[in-house]
Short mmCIF file of C-alpha atoms in Angstrom, two decimals:
data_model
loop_
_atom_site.label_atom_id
_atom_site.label_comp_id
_atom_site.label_asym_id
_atom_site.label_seq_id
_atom_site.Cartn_x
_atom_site.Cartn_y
_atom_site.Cartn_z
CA UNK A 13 -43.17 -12.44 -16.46
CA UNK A 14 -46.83 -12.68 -17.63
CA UNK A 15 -48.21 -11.04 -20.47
CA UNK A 16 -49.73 -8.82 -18.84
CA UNK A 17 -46.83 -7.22 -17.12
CA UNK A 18 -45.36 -7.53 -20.29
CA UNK A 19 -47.61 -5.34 -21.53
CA UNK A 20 -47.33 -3.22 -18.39
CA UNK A 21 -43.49 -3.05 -19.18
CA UNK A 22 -43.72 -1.92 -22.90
CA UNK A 23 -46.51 0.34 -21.98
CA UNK A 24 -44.17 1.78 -19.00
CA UNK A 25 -41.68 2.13 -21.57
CA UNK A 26 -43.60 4.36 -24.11
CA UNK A 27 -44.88 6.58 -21.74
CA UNK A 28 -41.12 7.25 -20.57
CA UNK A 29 -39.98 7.85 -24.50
CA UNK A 30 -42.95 10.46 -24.21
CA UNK A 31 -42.32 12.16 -20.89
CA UNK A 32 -38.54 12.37 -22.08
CA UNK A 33 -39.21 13.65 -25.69
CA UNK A 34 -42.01 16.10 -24.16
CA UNK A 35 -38.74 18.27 -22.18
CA UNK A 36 -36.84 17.67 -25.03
CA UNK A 37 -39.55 20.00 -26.95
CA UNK A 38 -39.31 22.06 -23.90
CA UNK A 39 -35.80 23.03 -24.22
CA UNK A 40 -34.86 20.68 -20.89
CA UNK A 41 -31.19 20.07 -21.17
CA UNK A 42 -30.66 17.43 -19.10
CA UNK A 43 -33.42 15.69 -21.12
CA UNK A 44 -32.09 16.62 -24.68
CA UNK A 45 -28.24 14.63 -23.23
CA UNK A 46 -30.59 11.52 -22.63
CA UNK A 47 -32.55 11.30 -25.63
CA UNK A 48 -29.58 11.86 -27.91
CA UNK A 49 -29.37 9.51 -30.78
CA UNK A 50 -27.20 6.38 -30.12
CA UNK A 51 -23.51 6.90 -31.28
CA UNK A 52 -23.94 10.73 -31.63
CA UNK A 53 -21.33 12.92 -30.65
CA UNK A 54 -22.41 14.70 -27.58
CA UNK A 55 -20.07 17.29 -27.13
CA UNK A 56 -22.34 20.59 -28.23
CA UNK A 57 -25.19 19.26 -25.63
CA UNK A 58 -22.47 18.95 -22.74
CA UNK A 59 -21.54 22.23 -23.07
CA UNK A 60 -25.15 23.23 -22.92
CA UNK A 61 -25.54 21.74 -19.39
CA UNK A 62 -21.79 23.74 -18.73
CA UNK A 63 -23.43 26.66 -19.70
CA UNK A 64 -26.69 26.50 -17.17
CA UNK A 65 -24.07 26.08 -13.87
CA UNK A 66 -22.31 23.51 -11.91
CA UNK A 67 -24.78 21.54 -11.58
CA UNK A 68 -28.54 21.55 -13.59
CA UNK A 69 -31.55 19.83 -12.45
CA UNK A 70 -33.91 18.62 -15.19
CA UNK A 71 -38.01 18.62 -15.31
CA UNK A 72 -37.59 14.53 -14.47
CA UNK A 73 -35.50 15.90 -10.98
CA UNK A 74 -32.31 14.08 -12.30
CA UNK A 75 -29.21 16.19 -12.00
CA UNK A 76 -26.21 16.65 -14.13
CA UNK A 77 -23.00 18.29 -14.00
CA UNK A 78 -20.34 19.25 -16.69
CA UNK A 79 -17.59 20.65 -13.85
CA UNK A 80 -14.92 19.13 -13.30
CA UNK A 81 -14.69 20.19 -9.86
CA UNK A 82 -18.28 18.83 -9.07
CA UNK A 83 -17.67 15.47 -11.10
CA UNK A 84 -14.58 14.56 -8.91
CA UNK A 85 -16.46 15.82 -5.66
CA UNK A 86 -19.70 12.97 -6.40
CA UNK A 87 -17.25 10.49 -7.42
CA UNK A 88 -15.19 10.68 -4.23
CA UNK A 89 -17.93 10.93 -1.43
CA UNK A 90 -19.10 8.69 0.51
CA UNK A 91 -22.43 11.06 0.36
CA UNK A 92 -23.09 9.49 -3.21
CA UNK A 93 -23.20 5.65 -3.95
CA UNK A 94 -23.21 3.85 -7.50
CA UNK A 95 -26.53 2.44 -8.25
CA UNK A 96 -27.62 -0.26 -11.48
CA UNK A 97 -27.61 1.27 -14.53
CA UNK A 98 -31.19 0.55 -15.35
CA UNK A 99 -34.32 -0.48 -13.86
CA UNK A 100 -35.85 -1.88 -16.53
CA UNK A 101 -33.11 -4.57 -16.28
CA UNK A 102 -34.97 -5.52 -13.18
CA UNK A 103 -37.87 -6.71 -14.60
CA UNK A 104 -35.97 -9.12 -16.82
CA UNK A 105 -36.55 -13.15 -17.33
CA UNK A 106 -35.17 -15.90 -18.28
CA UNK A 107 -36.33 -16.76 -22.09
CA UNK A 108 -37.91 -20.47 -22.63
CA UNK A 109 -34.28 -21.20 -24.27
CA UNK A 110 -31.89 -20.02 -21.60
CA UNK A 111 -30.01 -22.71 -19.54
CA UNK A 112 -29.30 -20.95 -16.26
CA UNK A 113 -32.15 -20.23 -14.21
CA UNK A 114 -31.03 -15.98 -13.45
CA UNK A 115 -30.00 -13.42 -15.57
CA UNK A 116 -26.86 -11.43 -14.46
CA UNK A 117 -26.10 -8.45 -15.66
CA UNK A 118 -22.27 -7.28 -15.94
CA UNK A 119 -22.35 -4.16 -14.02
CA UNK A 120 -25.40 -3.97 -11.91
CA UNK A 121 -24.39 -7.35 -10.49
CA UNK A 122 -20.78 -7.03 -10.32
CA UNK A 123 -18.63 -4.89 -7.85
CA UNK A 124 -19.41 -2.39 -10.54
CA UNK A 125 -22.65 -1.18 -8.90
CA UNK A 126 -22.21 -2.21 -5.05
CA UNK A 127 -20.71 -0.12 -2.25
CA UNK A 128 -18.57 -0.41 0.47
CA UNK A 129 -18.41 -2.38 2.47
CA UNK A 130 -19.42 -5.21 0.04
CA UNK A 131 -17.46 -3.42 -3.15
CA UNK A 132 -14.05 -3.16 -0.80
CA UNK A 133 -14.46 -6.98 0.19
CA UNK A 134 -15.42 -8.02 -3.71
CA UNK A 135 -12.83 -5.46 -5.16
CA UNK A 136 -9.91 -6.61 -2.91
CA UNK A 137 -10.59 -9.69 -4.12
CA UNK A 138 -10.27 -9.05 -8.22
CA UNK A 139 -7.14 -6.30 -7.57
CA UNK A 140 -4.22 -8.28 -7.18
CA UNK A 141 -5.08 -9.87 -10.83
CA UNK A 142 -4.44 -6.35 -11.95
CA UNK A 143 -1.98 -4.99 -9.61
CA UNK A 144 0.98 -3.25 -10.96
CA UNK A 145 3.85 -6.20 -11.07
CA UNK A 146 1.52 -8.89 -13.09
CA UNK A 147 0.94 -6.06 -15.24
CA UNK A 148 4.98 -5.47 -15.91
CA UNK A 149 4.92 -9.14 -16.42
CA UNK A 150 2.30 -9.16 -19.22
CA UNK A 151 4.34 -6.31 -21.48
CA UNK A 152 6.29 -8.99 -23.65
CA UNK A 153 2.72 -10.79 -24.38
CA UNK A 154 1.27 -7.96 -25.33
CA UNK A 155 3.88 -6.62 -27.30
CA UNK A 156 4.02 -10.10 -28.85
CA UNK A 157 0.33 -9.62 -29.76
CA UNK A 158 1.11 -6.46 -30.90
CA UNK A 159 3.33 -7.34 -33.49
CA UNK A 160 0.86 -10.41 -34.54
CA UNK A 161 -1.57 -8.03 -35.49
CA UNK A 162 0.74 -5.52 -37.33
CA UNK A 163 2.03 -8.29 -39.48
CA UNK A 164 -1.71 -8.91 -40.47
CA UNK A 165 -2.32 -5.57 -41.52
CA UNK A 166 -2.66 -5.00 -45.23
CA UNK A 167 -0.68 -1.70 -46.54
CA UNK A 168 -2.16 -1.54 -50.26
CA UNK A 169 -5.29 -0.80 -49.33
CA UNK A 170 -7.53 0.70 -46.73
CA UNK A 171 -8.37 -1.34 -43.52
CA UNK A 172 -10.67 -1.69 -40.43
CA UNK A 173 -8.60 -0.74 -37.64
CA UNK A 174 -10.99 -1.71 -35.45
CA UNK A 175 -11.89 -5.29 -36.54
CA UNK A 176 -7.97 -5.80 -37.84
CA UNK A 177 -6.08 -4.48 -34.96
CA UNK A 178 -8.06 -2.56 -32.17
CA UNK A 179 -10.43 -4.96 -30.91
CA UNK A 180 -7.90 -7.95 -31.97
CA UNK A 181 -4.87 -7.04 -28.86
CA UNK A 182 -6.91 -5.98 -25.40
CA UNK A 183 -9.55 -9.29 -26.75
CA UNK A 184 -6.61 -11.45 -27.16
CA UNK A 185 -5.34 -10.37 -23.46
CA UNK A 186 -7.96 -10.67 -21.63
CA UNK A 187 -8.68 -13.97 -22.96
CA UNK A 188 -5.62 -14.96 -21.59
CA UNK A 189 -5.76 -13.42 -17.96
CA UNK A 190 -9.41 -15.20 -17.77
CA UNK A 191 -8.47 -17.87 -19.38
CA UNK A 192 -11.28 -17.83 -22.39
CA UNK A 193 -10.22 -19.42 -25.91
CA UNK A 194 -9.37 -16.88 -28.38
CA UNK A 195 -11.70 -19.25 -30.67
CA UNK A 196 -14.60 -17.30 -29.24
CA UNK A 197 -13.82 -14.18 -30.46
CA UNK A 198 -16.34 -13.11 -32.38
CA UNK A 199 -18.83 -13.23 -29.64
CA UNK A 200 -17.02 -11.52 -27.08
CA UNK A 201 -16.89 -8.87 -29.86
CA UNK A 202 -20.94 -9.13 -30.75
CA UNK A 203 -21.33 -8.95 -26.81
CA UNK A 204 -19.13 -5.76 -26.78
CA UNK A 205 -20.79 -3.74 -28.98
CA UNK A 206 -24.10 -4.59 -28.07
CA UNK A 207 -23.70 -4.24 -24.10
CA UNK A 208 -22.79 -0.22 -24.98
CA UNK A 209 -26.61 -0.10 -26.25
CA UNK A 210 -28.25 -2.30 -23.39
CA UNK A 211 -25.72 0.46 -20.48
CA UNK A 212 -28.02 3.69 -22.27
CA UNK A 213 -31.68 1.36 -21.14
CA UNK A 214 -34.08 0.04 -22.63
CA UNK A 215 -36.40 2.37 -24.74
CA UNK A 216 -38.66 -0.04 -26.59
CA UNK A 217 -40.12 -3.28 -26.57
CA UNK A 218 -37.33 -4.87 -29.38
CA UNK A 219 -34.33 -2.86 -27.40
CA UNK A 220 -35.54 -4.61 -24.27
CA UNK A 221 -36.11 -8.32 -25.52
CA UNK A 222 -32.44 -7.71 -27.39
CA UNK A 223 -30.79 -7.12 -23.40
CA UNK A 224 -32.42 -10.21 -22.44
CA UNK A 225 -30.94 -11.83 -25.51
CA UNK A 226 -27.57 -10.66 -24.52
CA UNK A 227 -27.25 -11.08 -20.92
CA UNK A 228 -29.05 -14.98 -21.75
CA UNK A 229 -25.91 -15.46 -23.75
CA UNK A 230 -23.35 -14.07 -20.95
CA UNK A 231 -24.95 -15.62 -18.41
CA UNK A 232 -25.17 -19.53 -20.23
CA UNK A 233 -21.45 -19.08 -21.54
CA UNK A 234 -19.99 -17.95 -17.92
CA UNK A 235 -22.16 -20.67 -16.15
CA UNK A 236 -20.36 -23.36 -18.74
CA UNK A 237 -17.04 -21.83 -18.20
CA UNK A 238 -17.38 -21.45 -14.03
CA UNK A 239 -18.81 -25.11 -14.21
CA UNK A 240 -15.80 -26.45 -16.29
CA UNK A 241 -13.08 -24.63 -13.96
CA UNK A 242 -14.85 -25.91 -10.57
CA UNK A 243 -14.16 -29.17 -12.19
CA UNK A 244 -10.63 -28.29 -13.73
CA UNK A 245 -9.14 -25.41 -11.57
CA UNK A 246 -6.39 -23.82 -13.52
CA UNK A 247 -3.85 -20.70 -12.73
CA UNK A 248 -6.33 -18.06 -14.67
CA UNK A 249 -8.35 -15.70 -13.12
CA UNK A 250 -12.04 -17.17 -13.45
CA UNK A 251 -10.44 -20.17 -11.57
CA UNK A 252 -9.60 -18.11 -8.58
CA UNK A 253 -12.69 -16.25 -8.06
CA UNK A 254 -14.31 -19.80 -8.23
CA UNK A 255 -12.36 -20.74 -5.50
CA UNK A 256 -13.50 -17.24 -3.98
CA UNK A 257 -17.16 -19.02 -4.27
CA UNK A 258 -16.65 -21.95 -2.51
CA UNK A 259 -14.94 -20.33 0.30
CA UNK A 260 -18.07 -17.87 0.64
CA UNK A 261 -16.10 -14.80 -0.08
CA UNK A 262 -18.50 -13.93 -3.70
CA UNK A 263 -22.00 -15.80 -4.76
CA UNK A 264 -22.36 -17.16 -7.68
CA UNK A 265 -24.21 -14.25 -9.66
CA UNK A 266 -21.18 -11.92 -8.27
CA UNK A 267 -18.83 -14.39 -10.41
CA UNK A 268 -20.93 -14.72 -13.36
CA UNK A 269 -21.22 -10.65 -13.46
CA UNK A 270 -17.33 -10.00 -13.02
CA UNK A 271 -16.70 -12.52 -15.16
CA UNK A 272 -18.82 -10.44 -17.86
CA UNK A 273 -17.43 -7.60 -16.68
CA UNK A 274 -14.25 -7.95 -16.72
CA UNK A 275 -14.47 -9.60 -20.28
CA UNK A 276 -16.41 -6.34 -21.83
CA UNK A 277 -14.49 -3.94 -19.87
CA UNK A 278 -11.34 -5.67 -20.66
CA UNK A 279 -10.88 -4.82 -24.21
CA UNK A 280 -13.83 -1.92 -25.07
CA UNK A 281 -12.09 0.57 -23.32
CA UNK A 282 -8.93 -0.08 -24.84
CA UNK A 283 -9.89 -0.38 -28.27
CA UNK A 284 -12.17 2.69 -27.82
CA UNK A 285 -7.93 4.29 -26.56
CA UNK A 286 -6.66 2.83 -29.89
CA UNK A 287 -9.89 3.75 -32.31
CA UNK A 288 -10.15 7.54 -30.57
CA UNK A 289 -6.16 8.17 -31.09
CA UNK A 290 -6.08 6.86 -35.17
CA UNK A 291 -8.71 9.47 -35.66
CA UNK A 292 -7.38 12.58 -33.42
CA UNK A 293 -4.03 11.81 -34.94
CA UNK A 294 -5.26 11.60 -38.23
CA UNK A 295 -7.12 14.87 -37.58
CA UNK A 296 -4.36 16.78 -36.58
CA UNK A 297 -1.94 15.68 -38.64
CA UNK A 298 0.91 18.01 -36.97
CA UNK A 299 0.52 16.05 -34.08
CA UNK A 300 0.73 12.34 -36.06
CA UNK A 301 4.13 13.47 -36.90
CA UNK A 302 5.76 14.71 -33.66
CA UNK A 303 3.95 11.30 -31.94
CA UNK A 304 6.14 9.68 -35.10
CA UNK A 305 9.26 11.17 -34.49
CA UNK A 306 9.41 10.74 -30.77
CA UNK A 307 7.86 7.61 -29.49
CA UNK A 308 8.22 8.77 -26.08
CA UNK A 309 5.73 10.82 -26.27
CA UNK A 310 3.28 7.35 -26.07
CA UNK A 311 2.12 7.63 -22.32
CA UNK A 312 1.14 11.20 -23.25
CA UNK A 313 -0.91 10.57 -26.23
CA UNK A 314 -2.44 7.62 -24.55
CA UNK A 315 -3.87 10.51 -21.66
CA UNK A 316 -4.71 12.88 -24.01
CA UNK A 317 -6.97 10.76 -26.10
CA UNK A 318 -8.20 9.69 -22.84
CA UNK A 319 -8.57 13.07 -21.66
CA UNK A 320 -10.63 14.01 -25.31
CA UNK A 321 -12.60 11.25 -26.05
CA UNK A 322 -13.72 9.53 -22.68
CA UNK A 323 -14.54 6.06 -23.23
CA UNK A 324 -17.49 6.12 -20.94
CA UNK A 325 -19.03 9.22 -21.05
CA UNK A 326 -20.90 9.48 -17.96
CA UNK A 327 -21.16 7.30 -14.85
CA UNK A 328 -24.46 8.15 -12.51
CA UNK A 329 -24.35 8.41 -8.81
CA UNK A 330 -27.26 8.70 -6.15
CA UNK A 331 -27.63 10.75 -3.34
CA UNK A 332 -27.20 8.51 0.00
CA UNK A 333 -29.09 11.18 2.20
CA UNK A 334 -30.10 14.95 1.95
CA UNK A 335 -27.25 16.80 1.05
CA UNK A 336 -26.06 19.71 -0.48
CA UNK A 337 -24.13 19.92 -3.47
CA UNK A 338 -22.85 23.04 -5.87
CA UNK A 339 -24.90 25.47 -3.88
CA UNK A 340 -28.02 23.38 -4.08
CA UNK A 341 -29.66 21.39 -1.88
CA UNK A 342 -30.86 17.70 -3.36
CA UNK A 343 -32.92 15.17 -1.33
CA UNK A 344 -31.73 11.78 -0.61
CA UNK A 345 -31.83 9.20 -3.97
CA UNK A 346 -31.61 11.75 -6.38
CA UNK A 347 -29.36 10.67 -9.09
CA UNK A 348 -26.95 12.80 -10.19
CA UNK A 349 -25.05 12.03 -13.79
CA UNK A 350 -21.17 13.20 -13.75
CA UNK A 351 -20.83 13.94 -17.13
CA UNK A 352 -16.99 12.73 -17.15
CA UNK A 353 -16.62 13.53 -20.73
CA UNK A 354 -17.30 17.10 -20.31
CA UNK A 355 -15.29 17.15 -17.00
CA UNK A 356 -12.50 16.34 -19.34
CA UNK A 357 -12.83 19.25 -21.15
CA UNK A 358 -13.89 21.82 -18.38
CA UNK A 359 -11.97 25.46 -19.47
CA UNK A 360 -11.14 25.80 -15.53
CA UNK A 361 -8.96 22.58 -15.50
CA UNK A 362 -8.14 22.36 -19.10
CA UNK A 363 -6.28 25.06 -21.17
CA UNK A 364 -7.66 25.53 -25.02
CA UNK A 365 -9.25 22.40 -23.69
CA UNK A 366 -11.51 20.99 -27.32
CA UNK A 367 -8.28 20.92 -28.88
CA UNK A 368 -6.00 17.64 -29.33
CA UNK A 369 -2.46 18.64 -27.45
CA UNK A 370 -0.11 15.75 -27.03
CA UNK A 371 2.23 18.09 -24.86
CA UNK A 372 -0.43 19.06 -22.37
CA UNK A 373 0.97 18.92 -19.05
CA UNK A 374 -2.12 17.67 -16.73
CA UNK A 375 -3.86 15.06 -19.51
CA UNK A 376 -3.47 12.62 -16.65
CA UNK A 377 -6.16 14.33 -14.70
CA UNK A 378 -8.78 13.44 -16.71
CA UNK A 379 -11.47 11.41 -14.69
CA UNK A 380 -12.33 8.90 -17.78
CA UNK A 381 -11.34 6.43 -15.82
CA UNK A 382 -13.69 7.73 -12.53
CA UNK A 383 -12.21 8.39 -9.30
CA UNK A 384 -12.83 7.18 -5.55
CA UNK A 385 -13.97 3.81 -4.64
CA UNK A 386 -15.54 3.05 -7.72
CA UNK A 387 -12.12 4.04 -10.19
CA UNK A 388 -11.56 1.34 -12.74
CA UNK A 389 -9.74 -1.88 -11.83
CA UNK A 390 -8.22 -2.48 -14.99
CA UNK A 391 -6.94 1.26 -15.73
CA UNK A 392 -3.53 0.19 -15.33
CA UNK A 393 -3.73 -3.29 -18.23
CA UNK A 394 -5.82 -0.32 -20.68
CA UNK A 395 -3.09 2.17 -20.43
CA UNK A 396 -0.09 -0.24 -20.83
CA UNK A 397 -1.74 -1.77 -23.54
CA UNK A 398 -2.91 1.69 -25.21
CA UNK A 399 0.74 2.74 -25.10
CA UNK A 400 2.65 -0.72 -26.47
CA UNK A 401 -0.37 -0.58 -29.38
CA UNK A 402 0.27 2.61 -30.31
CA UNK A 403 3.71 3.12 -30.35
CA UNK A 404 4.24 0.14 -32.30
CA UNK A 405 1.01 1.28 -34.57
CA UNK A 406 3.16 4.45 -35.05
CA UNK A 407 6.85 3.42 -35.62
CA UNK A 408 5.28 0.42 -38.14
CA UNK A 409 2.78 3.16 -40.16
CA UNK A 410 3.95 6.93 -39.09
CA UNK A 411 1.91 8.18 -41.78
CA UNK A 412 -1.82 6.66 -40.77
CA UNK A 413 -4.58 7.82 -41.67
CA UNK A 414 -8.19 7.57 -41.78
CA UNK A 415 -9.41 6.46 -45.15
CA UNK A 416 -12.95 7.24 -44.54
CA UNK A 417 -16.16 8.07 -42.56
CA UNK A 418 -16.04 7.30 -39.02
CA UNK A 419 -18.98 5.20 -37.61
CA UNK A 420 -19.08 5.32 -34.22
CA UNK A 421 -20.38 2.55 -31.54
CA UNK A 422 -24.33 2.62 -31.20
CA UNK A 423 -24.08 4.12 -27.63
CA UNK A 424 -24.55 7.30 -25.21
CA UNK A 425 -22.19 6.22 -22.96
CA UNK A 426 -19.80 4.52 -24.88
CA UNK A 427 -17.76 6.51 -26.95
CA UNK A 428 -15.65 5.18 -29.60
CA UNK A 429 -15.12 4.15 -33.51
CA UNK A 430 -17.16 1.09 -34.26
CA UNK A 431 -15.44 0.98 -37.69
CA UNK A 432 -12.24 3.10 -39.07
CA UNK A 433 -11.02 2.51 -42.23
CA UNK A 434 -7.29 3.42 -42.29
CA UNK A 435 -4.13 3.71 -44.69
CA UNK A 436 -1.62 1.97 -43.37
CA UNK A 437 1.49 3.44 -44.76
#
């Protein structure tokens, strides 16, 4: 990109922070959802949009809905397809240090953000990696990573559930299914963190040249690792979908992004399950104790956090032609933003529904996890491994608790404790 359209870009970008903070002032509150701060809790502006009707339309023409009902209705149609999560993205380059000649980004160039019939043929190829059976198979690793972890876990004095334990099992896991050396932890965790800022877009000059900093990185490390197993083909799963490659069924930015994908998405969600259920529990402290005294209860905690605290708080779908939707008619591309963490707690689904319940009989119908075409792959590895980590979290330390503030990750969409301090006894 030339300076000039550099210039262009930042420029572009400016007058957007304006236009957006400008309905802000005006009470807009679609706008006011969009321009929250990064890692704020965004509960009180959900139910703001709840409160205008089914379905709001902001100054910008965006929509967004808070019902349930609507939410599940967008995800499911074929009248509504998933789009990239930002157009700034787009105008991307490679930096003068970068080694690959394209940058790929995890989800708008993955199966993430295409449509049938290219998602069915890219998804049917990435399923059976995740399909029930291998994930029965994988409960005595994880459980053995589990118990690693525990044993690490220092009981005299407060510490980082997140860094010691959280981030530590689904990392470890994933590693393992793609076939990535645990040695290169720390980055996958940097690249974590930081891809929850780059999903919200780019505001600012520095916020842009930091997600071309990031998907540089992913991109270089995947092409190494792709290279390496086109050479050395092994029985992980970044070795299959190279062979997927050469038999034409995925190009090779589809295997870079899925790769990324898959990494991020492989152990955010869950430790954002892990990090969200320390805190509720510790919140309500008559629920810590019935959790304690019937581990059982795991698969139902697991939902209910789930079902609370969505890890991704709102997915964005886009109108495929005119159509009409909660009594209103919307013209073809206009995005509409299913606010899945306020679906989660809609009054007309969900009984008493701000409040933690462990024994709430339809947790499971929470749609953090989407719904239709575009419902996560890897639901099934987050919830097993959600339920072995916590149960064993549980009958090791029935009495944890948080030790101090929460800070959570520097996201809109992302929701979930960046750092926990906790007593482990």
């Amino acid at each position: 990109m030339s300076t000039v359209d550099e210039l262009r870009t930042v420029a572009g970008l400016y007058r957007a922070r304006l236009r957006l903070g400008a309905s802000v002032a005006v009470g807009d509150p679609v706008a006011r959802v969009l321009h929250m701060p990064r890692g704020a809790d965004g509960y009180a502006n959900y139910e703001k949009i709840r409160a205008r009707g089914d379905l709001v339309r902001g100054r910008s023409g965006l929509c967004m809905t808070a019902s349930y009902a609507v939410c599940n209705e967008v995800l499911r149609s074929d009248r509504f397809f998933a789009a990239p999560t930002s157009a700034v993205r787009l105008k991307l380059t490679p930096p003068s240090w970068q080694r690959s000649d394209v940058l790929v980004h995890p989800l708008d160039d993955s199966f993430a953000s295409a449509n049938p019939p290219e998602h069915t043929a890219l998804r049917r190829i990435v399923a059976p990696f995740f399909s029930p059976q291998l994930m029965r198979a994988r409960h005595a690793y994880i459980e053995k990573v589990v118990a690693e972890q525990l044993d690490r876990l220092d009981r005299d004095e407060p510490v980082d559930l997140i860094d010691e334990f959280a981030i530590q099992v689904p990392s470890k896991v994933i590693c393992e299914i793609l076939g990535l050396p645990e040695s290169d932890h720390p980055l996958f965790v940097r690249w974590g963190i930081e891809f929850g800022a780059t999903v919200d877009g780019a505001r600012s000059a520095s916020e842009r040249r930091r997600t071309q900093v990031l998907l540089a990185e992913l991109t270089d490390y995947f092409d190494a690792v792709v290279a390496d197993r086109q050479r050395r083909p092994g029985e992980d799963l970044i070795s299959k979908l190279a062979t997927a490659v050469a038999e034409g069924a995925m190009t090779r930015i589809g295997l870079l992004a899925t790769c990324q994908a898959l990494l991020i998405g492989g152990f955010v969600t869950t430790a954002n399950i892990i990090g969200n259920a320390v805190v509720a529990l510790s919140e309500n402290p008559e629920q810590r104790e019935a959790f304690a005294s019937d581990l059982d209860l795991t698969n139902q905690v697991v939902e209910e956090v789930l079902r609370l605290q969505a890890p991704a708080q709102y997915s964005v779908r886009v109108a495929r032609e005119p159509t009409r939707l909660a009594g209103q008619d919307l013209r073809k591309g206009t995005p509409v933003v299913t606010l899945l963490a306020a679906a989660n707690r809609d009054p007309e689904v969900f009984t008493d529904p701000e409040r933690f319940d462990i024994d709430r009989a339809n947790a499971r119908d929470h749609l953090s996890f989407a719904a239709g075409p575009h419902y996560c792959i890897g639901a099934g590895l987050a919830r097993l491994e959600g339920q072995i980590a916590l149960r064993a979290l549980l009958e090791r330390f029935p009495r944890i608790r948080v030790a101090g503030p929460v800070r959570y990750c520097p996201s809109r969409v992302i929701r979930g404790p960046e750092h926990v301090l906790v007593h482990c006894r």
